[in-house]
mmCIF file of C-alpha atoms in Angstrom:
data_model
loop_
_atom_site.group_PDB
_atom_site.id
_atom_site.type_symbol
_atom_site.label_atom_id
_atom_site.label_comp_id
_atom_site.label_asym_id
_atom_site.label_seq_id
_atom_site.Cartn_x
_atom_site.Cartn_y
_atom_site.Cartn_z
ATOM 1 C CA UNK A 1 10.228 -11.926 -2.837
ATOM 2 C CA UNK A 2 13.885 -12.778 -2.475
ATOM 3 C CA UNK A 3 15.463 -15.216 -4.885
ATOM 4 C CA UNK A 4 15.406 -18.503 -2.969
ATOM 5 C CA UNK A 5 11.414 -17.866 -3.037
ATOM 6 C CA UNK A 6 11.048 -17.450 -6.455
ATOM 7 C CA UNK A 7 12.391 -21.525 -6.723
ATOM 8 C CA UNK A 8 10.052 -22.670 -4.160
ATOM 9 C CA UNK A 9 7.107 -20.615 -6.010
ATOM 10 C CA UNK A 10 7.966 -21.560 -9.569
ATOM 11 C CA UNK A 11 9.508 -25.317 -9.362
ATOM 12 C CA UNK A 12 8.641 -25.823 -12.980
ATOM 13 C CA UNK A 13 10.924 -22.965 -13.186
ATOM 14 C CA UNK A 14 13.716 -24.250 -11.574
ATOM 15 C CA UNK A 15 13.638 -27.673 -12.858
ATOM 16 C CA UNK A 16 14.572 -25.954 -16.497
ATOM 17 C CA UNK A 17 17.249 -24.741 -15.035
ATOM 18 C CA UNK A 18 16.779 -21.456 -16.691
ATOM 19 C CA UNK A 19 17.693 -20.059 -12.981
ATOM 20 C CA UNK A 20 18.562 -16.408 -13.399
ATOM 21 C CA UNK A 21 16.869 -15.436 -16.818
ATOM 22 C CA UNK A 22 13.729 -17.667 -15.037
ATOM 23 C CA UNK A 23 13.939 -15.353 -11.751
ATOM 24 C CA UNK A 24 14.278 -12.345 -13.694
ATOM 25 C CA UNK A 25 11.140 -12.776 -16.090
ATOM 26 C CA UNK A 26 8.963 -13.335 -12.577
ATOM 27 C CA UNK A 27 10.254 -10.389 -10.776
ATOM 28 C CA UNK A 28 9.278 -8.369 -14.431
ATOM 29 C CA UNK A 29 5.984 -10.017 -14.081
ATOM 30 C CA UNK A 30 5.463 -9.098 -10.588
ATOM 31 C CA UNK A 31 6.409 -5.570 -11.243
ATOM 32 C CA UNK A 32 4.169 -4.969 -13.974
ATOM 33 C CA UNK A 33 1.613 -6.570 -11.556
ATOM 34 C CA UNK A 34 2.462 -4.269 -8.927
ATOM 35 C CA UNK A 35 1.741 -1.617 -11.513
ATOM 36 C CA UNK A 36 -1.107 -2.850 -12.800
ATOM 37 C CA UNK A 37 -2.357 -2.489 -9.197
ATOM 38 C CA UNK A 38 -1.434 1.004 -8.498
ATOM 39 C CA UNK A 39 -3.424 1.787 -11.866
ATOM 40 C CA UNK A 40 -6.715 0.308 -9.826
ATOM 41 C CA UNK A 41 -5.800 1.941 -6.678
ATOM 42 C CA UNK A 42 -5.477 5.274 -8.119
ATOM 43 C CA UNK A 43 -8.739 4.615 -10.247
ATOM 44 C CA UNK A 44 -10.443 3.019 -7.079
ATOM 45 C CA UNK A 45 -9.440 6.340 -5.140
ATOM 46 C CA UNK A 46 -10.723 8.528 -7.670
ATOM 47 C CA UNK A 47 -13.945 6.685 -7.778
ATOM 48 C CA UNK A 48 -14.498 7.055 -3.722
ATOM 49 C CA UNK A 49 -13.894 10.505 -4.197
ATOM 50 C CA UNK A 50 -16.602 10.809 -6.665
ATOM 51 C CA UNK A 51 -18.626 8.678 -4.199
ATOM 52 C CA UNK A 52 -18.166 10.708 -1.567
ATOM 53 C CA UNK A 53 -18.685 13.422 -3.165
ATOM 54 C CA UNK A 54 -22.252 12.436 -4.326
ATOM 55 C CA UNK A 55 -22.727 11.358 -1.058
ATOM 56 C CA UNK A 56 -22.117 14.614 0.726
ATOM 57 C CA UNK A 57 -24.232 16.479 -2.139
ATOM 58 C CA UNK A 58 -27.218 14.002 -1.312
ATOM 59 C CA UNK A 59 -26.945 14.601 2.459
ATOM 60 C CA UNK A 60 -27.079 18.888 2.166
ATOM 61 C CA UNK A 61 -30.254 18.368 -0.369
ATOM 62 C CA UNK A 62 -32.048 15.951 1.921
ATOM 63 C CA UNK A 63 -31.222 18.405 4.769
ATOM 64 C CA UNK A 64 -32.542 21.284 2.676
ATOM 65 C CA UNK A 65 -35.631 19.140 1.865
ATOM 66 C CA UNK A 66 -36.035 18.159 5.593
ATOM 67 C CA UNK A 67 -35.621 22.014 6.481
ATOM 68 C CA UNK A 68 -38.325 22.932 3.694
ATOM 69 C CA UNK A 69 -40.665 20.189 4.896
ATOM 70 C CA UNK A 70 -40.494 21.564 8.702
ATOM 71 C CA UNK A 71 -41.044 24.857 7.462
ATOM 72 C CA UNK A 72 -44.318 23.969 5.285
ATOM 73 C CA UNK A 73 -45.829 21.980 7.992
ATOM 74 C CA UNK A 74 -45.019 24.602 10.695
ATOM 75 C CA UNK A 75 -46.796 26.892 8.163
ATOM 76 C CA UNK A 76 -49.863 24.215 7.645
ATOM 77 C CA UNK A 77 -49.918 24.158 11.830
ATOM 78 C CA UNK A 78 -50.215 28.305 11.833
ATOM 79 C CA UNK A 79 -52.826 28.310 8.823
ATOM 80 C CA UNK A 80 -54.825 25.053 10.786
ATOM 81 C CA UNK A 81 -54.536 27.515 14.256
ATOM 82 C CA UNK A 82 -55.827 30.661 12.717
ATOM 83 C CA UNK A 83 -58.508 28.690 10.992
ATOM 84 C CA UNK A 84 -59.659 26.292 13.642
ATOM 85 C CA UNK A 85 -58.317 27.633 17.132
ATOM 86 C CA UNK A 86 -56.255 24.684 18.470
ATOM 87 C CA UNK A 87 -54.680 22.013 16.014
ATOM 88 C CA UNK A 88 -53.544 18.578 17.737
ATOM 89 C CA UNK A 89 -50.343 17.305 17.236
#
């Protein structure tokens, strides 16, 4: 924010006439802001990582549950056929 902004933002500020020290302590507050946010960004990130990750794990053991469940019914279906001669779908 350039300095002319920081007067419109903060008129409280300006009125005490405390101009540059007053402009200063904001842009040290916005900075530590700033860093406050890249602290929950970088957590934020990690976290959808760790989502993802679960996510992805989730997906390969429903497919490998899906895979096992075809094969046991396509098992059930041969067992039914050599039992019974024709099984209906």
């Amino acid at each position: 924010i350039a300095d002319h902004e920081d007067q419109d933002m903060f008129p409280m500020l300006a009125k005490r006439r405390t101009g540059p020290l007053a402009i200063q302590a904001q842009r040290n507050c916005r900075k530590a802001r700033a860093q406050e946010l890249e602290v929950m960004r970088d957590n934020l990130a990690q976290e959808l990582q760790s989502v993802q990750k679960e996510r992805r794990e989730a997906a390969r053991e429903l497919c490998q549950s899906c895979v096992a469940e075809a094969e046991a019914v396509d098992e059930l279906q041969k067992a039914l056929t050599a039992a019974f001669g024709m099984v209906i779908d």
